[in-house]
mmCIF file of C-alpha atoms in Angstrom:
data_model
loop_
_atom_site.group_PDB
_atom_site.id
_atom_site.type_symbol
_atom_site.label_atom_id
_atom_site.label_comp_id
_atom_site.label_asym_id
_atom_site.label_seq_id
_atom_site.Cartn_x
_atom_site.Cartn_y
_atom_site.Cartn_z
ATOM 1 C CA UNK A 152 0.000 0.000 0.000
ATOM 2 C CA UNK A 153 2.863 2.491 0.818
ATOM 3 C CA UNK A 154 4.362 1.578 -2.242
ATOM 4 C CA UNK A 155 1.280 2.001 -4.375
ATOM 5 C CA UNK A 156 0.880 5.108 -2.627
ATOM 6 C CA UNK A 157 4.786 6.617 -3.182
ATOM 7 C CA UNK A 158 4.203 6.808 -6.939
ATOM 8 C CA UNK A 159 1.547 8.904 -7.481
ATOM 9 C CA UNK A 160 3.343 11.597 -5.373
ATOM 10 C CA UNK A 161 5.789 11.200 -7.844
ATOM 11 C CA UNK A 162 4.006 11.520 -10.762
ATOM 12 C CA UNK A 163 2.342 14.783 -8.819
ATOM 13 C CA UNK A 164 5.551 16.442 -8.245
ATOM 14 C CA UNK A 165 7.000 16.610 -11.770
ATOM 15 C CA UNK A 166 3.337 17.348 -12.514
ATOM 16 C CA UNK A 167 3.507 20.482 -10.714
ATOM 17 C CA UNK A 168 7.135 21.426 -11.938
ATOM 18 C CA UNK A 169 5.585 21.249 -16.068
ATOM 19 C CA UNK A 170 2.934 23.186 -14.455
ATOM 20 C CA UNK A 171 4.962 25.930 -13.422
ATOM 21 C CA UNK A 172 7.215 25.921 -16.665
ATOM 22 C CA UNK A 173 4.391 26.559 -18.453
ATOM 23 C CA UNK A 174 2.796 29.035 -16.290
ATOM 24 C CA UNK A 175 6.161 31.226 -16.410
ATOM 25 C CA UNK A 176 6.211 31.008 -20.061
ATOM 26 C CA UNK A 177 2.926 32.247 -20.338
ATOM 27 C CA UNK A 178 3.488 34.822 -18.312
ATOM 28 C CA UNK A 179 6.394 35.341 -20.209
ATOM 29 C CA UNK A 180 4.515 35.664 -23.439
ATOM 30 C CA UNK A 181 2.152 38.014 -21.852
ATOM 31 C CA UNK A 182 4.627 40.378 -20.704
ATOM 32 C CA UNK A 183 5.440 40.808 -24.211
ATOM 33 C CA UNK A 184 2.473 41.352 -25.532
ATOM 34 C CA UNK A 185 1.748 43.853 -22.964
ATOM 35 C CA UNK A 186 4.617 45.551 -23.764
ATOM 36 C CA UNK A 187 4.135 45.557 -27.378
ATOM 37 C CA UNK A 188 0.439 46.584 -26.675
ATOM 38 C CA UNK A 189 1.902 49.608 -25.167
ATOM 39 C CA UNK A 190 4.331 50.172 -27.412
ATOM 40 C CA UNK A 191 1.396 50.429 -30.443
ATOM 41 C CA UNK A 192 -0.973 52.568 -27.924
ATOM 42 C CA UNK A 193 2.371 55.220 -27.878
ATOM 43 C CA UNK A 194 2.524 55.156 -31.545
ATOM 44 C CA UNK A 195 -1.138 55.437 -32.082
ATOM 45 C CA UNK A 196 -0.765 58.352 -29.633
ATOM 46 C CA UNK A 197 2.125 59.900 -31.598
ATOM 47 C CA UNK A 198 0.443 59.460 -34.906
ATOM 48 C CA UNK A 199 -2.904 61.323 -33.547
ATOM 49 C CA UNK A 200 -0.915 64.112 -32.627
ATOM 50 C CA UNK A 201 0.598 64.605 -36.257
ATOM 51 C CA UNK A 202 -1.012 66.104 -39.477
ATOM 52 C CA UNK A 203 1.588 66.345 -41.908
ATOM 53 C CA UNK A 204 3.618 63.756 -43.378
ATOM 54 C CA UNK A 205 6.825 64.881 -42.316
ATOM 55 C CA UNK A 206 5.932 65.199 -38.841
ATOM 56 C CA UNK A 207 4.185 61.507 -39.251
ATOM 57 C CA UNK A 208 7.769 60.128 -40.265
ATOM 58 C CA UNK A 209 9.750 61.677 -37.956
ATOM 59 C CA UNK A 210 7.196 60.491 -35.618
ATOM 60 C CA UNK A 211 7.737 56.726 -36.700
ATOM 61 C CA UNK A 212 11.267 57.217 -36.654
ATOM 62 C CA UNK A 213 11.298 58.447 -33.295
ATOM 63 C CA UNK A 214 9.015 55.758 -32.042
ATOM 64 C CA UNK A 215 11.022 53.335 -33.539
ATOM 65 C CA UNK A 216 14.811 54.449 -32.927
ATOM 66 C CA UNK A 217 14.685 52.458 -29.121
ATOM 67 C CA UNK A 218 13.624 49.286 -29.879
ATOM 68 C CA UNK A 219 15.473 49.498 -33.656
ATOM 69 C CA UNK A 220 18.776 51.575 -34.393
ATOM 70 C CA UNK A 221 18.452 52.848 -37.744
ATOM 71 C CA UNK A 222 19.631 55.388 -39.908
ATOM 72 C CA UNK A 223 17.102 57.029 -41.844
ATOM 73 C CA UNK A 224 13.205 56.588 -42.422
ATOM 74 C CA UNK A 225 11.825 57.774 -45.653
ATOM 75 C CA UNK A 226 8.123 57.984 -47.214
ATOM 76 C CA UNK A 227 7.227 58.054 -50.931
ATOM 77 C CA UNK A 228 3.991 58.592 -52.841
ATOM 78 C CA UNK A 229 4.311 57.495 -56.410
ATOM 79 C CA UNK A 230 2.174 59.785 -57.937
ATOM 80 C CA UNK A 231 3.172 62.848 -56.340
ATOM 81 C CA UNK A 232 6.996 61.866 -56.387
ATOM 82 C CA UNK A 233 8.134 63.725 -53.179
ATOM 83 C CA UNK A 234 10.061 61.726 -50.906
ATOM 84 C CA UNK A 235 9.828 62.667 -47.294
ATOM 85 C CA UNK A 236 12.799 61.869 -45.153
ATOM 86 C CA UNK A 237 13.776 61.657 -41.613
ATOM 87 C CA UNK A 238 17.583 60.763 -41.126
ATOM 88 C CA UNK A 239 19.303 60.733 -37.816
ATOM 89 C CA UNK A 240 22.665 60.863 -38.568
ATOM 90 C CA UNK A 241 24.604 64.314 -39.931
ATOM 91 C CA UNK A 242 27.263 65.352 -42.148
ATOM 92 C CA UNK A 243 28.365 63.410 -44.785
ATOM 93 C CA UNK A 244 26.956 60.037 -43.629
ATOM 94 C CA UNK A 245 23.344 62.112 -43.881
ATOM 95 C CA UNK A 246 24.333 63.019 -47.344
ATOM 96 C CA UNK A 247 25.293 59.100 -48.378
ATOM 97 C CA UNK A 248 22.083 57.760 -47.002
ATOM 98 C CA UNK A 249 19.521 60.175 -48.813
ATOM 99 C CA UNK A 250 21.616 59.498 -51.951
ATOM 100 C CA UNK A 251 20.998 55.756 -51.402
ATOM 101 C CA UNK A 252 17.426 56.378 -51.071
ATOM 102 C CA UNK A 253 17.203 59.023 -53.971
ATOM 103 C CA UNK A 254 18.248 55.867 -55.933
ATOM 104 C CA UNK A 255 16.457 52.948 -54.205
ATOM 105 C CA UNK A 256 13.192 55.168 -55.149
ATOM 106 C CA UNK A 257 14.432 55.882 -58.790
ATOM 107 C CA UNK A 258 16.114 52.361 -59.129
ATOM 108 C CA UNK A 259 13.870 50.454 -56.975
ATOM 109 C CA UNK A 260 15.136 46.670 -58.807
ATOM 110 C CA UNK A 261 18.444 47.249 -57.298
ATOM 111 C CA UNK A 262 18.063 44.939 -54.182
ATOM 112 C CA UNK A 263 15.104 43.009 -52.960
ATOM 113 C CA UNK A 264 14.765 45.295 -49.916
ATOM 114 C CA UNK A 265 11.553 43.411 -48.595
ATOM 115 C CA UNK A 266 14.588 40.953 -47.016
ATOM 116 C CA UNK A 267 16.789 43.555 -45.708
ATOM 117 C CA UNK A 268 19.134 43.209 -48.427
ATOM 118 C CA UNK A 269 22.673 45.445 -48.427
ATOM 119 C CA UNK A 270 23.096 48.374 -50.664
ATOM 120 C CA UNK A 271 26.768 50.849 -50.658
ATOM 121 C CA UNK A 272 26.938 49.203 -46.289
ATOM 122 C CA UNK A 273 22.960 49.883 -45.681
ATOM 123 C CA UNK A 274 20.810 46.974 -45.019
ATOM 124 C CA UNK A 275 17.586 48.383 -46.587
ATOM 125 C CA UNK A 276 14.021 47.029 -45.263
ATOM 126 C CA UNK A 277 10.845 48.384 -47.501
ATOM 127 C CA UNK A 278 7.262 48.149 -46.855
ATOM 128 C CA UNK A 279 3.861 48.913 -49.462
ATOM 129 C CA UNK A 280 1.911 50.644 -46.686
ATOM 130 C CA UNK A 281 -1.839 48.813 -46.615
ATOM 131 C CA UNK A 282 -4.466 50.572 -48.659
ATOM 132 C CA UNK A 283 -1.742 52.289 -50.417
ATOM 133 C CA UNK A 284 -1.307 51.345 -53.677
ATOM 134 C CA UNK A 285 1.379 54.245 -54.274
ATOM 135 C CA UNK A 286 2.928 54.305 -50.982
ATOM 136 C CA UNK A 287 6.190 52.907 -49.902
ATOM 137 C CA UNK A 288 8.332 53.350 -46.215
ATOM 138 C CA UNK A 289 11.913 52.926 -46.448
ATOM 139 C CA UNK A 290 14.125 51.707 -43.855
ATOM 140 C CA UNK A 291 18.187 51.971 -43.857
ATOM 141 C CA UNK A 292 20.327 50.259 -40.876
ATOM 142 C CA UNK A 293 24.066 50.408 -41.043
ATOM 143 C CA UNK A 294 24.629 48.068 -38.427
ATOM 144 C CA UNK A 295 23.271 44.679 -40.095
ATOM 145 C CA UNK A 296 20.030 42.726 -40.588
ATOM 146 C CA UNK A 297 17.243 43.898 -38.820
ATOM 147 C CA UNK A 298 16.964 40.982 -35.332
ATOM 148 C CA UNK A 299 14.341 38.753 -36.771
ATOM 149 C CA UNK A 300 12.437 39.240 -32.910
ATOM 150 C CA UNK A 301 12.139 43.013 -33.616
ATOM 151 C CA UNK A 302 10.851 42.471 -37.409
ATOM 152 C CA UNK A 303 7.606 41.466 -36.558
ATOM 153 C CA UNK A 304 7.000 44.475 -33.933
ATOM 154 C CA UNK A 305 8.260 46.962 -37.176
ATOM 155 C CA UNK A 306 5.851 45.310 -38.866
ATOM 156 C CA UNK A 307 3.062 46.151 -36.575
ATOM 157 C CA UNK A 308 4.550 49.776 -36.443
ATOM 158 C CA UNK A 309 3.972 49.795 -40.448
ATOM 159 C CA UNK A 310 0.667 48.632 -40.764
ATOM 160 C CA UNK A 311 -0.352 51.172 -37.819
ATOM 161 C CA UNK A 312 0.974 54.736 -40.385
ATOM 162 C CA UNK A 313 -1.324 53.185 -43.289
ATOM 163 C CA UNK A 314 -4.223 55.630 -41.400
ATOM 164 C CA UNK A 315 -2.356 58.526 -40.422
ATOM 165 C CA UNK A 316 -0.506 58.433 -44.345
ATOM 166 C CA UNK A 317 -3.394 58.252 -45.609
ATOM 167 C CA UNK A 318 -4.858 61.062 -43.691
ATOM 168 C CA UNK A 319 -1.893 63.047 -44.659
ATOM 169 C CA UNK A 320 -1.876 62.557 -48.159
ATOM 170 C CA UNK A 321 -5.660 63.605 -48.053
ATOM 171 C CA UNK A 322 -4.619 66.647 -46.259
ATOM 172 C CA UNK A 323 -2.132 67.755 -48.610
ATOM 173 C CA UNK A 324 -4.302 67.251 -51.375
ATOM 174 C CA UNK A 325 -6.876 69.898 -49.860
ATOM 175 C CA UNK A 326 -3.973 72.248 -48.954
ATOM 176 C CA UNK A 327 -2.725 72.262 -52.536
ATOM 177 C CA UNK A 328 -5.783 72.607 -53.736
ATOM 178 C CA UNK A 329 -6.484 75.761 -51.768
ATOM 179 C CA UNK A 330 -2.966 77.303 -52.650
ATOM 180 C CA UNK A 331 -2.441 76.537 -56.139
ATOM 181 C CA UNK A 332 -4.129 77.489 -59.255
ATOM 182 C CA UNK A 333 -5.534 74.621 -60.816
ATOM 183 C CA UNK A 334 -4.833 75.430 -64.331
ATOM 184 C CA UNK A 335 -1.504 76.269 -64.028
ATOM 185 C CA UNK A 336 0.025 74.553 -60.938
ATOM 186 C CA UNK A 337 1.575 78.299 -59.547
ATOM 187 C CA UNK A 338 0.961 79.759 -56.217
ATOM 188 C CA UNK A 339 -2.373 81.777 -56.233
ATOM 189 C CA UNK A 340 -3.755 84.571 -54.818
ATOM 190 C CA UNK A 341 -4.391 83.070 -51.655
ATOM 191 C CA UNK A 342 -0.087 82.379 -51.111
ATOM 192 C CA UNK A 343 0.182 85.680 -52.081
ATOM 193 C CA UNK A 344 -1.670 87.295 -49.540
ATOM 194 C CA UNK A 345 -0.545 85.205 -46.814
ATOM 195 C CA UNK A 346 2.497 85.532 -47.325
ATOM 196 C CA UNK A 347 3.949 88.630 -48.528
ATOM 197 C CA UNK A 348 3.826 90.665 -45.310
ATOM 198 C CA UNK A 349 6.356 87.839 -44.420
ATOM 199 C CA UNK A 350 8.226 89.119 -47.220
ATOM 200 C CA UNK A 351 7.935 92.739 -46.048
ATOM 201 C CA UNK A 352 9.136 92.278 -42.597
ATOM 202 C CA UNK A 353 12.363 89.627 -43.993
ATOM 203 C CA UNK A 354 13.079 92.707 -46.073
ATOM 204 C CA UNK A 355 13.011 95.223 -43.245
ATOM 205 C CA UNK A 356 14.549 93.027 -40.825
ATOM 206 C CA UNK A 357 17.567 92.315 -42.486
ATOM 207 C CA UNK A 358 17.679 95.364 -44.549
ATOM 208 C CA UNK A 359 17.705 93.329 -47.662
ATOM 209 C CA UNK A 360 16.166 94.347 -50.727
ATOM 210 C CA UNK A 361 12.340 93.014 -52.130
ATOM 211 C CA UNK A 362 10.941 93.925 -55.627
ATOM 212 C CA UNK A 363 8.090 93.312 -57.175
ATOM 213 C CA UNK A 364 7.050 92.629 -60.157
ATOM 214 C CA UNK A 365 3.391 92.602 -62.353
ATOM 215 C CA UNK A 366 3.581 90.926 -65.083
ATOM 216 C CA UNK A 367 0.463 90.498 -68.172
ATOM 217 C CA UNK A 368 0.549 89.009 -71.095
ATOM 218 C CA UNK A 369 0.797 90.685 -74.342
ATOM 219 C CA UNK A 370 -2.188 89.839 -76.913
ATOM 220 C CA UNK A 371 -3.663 87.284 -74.565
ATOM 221 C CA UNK A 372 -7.373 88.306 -75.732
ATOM 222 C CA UNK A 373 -6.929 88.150 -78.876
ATOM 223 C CA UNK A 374 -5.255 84.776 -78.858
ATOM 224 C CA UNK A 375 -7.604 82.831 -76.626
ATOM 225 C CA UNK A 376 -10.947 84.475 -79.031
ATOM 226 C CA UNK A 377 -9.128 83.457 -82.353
ATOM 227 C CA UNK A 378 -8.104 80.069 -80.960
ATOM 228 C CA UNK A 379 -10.290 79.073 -78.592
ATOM 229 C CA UNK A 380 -10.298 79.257 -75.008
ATOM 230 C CA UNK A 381 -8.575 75.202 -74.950
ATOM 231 C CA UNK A 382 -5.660 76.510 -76.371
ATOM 232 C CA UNK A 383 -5.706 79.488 -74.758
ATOM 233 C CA UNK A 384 -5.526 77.462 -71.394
ATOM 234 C CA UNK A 385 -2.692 75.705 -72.694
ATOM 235 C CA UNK A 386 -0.950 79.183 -73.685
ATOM 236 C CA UNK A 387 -1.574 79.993 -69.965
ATOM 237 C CA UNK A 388 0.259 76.953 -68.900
ATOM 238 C CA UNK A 389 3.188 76.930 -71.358
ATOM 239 C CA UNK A 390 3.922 80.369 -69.958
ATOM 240 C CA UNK A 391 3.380 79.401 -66.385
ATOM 241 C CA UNK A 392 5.913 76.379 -67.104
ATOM 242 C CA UNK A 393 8.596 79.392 -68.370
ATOM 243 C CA UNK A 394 7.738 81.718 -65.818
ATOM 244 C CA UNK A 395 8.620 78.749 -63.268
ATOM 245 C CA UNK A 396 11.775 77.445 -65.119
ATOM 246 C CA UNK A 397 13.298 81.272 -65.280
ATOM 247 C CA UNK A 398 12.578 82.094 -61.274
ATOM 248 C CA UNK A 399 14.858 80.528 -58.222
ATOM 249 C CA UNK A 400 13.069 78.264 -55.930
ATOM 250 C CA UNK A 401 12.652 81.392 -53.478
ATOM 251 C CA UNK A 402 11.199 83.748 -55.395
ATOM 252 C CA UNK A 403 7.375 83.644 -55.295
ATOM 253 C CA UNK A 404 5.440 83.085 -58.855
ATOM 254 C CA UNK A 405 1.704 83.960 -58.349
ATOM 255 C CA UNK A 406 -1.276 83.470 -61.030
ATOM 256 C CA UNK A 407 -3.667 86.138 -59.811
ATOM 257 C CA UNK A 408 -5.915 85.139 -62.040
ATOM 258 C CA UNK A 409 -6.647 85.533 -65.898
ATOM 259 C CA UNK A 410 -3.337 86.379 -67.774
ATOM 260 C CA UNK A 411 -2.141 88.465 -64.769
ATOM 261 C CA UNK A 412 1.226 87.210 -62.556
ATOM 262 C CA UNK A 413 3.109 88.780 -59.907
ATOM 263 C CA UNK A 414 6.426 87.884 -59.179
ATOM 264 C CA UNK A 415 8.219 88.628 -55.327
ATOM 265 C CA UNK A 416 11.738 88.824 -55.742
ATOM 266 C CA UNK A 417 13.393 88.840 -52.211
ATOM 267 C CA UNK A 418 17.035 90.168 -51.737
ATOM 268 C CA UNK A 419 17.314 91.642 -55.359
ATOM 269 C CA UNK A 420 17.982 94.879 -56.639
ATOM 270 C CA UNK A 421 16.184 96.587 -59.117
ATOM 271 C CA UNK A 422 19.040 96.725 -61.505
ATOM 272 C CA UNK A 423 18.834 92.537 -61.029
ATOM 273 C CA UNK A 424 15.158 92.089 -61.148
ATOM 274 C CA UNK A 425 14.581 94.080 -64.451
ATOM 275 C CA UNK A 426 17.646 91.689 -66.126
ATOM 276 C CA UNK A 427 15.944 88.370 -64.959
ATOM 277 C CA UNK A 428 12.541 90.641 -65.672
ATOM 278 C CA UNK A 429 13.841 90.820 -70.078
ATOM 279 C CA UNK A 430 15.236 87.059 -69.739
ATOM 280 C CA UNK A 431 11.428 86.875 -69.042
ATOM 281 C CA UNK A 432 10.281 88.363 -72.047
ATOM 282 C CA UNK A 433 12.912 86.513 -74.086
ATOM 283 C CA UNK A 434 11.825 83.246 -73.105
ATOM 284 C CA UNK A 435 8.053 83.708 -73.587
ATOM 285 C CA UNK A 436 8.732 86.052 -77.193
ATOM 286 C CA UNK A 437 10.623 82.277 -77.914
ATOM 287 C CA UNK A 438 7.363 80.771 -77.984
ATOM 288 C CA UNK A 439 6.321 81.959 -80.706
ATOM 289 C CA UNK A 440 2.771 81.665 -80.126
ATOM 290 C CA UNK A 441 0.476 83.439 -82.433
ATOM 291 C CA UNK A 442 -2.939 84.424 -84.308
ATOM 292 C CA UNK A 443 -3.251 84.021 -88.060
ATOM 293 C CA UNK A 444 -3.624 87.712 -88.225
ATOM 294 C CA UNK A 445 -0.416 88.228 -86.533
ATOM 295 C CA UNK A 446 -0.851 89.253 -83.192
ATOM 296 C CA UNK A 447 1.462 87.488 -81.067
ATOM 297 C CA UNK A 448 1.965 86.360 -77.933
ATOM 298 C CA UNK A 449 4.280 88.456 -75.306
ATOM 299 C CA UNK A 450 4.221 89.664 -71.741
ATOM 300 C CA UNK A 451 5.040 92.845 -70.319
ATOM 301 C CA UNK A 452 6.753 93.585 -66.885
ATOM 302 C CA UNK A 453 6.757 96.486 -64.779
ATOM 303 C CA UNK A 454 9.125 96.179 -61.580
ATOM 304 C CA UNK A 455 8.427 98.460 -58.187
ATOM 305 C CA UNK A 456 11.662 98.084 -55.299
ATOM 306 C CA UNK A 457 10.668 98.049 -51.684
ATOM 307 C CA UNK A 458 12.003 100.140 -48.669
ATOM 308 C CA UNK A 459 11.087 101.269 -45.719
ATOM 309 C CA UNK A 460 8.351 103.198 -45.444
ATOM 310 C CA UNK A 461 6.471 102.103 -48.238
ATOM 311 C CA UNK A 462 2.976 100.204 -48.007
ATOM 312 C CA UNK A 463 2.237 97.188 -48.914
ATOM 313 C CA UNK A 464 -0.388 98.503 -50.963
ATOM 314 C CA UNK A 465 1.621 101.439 -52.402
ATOM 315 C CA UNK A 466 3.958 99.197 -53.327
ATOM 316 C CA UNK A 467 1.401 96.712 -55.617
ATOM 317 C CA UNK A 468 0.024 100.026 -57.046
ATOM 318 C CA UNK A 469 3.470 100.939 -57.786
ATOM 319 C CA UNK A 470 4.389 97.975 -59.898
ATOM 320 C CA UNK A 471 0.748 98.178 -61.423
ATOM 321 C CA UNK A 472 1.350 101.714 -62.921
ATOM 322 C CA UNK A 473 4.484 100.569 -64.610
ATOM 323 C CA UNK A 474 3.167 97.563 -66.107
ATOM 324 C CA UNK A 475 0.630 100.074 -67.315
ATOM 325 C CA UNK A 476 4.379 102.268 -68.510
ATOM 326 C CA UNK A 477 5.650 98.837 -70.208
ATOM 327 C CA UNK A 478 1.876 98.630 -71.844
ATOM 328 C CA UNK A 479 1.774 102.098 -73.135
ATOM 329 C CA UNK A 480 5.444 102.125 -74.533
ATOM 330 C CA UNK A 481 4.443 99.249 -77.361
ATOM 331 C CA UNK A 482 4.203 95.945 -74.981
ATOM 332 C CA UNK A 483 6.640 93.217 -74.456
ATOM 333 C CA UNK A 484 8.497 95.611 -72.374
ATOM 334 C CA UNK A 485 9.922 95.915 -69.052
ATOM 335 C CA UNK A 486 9.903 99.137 -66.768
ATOM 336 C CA UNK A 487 10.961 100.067 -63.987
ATOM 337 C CA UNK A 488 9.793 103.321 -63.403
ATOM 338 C CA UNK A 489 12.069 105.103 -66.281
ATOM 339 C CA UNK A 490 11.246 107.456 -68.702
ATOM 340 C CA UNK A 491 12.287 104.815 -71.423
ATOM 341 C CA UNK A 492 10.814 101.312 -70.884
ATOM 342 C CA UNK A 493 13.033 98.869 -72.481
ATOM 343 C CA UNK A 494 12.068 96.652 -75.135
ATOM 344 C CA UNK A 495 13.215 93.495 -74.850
ATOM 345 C CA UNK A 496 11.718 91.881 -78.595
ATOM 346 C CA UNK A 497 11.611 94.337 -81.156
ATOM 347 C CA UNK A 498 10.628 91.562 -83.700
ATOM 348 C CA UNK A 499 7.815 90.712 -82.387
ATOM 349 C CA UNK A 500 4.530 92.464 -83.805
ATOM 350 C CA UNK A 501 1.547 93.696 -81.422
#
């Protein structure tokens, strides 16, 4: 009977010992979860507190940077082709990694990133973001493979920005929409008046110089009745397109509507802003855009300099009345103000 009775004890013990194995592992495995839980509630925080989709990478990236070293995060949307970027490194090494991802976006064949393969001493990880068909999130480590235990968290991480991406794309789409003219693709006159005072007080501040300058096309009218008001909105745009590939990225290039442009030109002279002003005229009087009676296609500029003292308002009405100069002198002119307005394309007939 003892003996009968000595093995179940046995059997109970090493019972209990599996028991508790188990029961630590569990709790094991629910520690982790907990801790990725919370890990997703921060980034769902993070995300909620972010509207663009800069802020929404840099977001990720700072989310992510504890639990995964890496070097640099990057977002881009096909269709609109801008690539937004958060790197944590500097210096040259900052440099080397956005020109690895310049290429992995324009070259995207060149490694099968989707397994973390090595490109120029990156290991490159890439995701297509759910419901985003155009979307792609770029990851670059210098340090090696991504640890196959973290992979699956990142993974979570990714599929958690498809929403807030999403969001942000949306709400870029309605701020370019309400700042750009939708013919043309410039700045309208909504940029313009939000943001010229800025101008203004840049100007003043650093005592640089600010002109202006109102520009119309020459024989617009006349071109859009004879042709058609189709190819007069593709005029518009052909012109837009020069206006856009003469200016420097921080000038400002406004369509205020019809044929009518204005043109801020911060930290240049007047003696500056009327050349660039006849390179202008040049490029559109290259054109060559015309009715069959002749009148052709040109644009006039009249330039008004900034300083202190002068209103903004003064200082639109200023560039106004020479246009109107440049207008009355035989069009396809530039002024400045002068007694002469300069014709920039005598061959060209009006």
């Amino acid at each position: 009977m003892h003996g009968m009775l000595a093995t179940p004890g046995k059997r109970s013990k090493s019972t209990g010992s599996a028991d508790l194995n188990q029961v630590m592992i569990k709790l094991d495995q629910y520690r982790r979860q907990s801790e990725e839980l919370a890990l997703m509630n921060e980034l769902h925080q993070r995300m909620a507190d972010t509207v663009d989709l800069q802020s929404i990478i840099e977001a990720f990236s700072v989310w992510l940077m504890p639990q995964v070293e890496h070097e640099l995060v990057a977002y881009r949307h096909q269709e609109k082709g801008q690539a937004h970027v958060f790197c944590s490194c500097h210096g040259p090494e900052r440099r080397r990694a956005i020109k690895v991802t310049e290429r992995l976006f324009q070259q995207p064949q060149l490694i099968d990133c989707r397994k973390g393969d090595a490109l120029d001493g990156y290991h490159v990880r890439c995701w297509q973001l759910p419901d985003h068909e155009n979307g792609q999130l770029l990851l670059l480590r210098k340090k090696s493979q991504m640890p196959a235990e973290k992979a699956g968290l990142v993974d979570d991480g990714v599929a958690v920005l498809g929403a807030p991406l999403q969001r942000a794309v949306y709400y870029e789409k309605l701020i370019e929409q309400a700042t750009r003219d939708t013919l043309t693709g410039l700045a309208n006159r909504r940029v313009f008046d939000e943001r010229i005072d800025a101008f203004l007080e840049r100007a003043k501040r650093n005592n640089q110089s600010l002109t202006l300058a109102s520009m119309d096309l020459d024989n617009f009218k006349k071109i859009n009745d004879a042709l058609g008001h189709a190819e007069g909105d593709r005029v518009l745009t052909r012109v837009a397109k020069v206006f856009a590939d003469t200016v420097r990225k921080s000038d400002l290039l406004v369509r205020m509507g019809g044929d009518e442009f204005l043109l801020v030109l911060p930290d240049t002279k007047l003696g500056a802003a009327k050349t660039l002003a006849e390179r202008i005229c040049r490029e559109v009087s290259k054109l060559a855009i015309s009715t069959p009676a002749g009148d052709t296609l040109g644009v006039s500029i009249g330039l008004a300099q900034w300083h202190v003292g002068l209103g903004r308002e003064e200082w639109i009405q200023r560039a106004d009345e020479t246009l109107y100069q440049a207008k009355a002198a035989g069009r396809s002119r530039v002024s400045d103000g002068e007694p002469k307005p300069l014709a920039i394309a005598s061959d060209i007939v009006v």
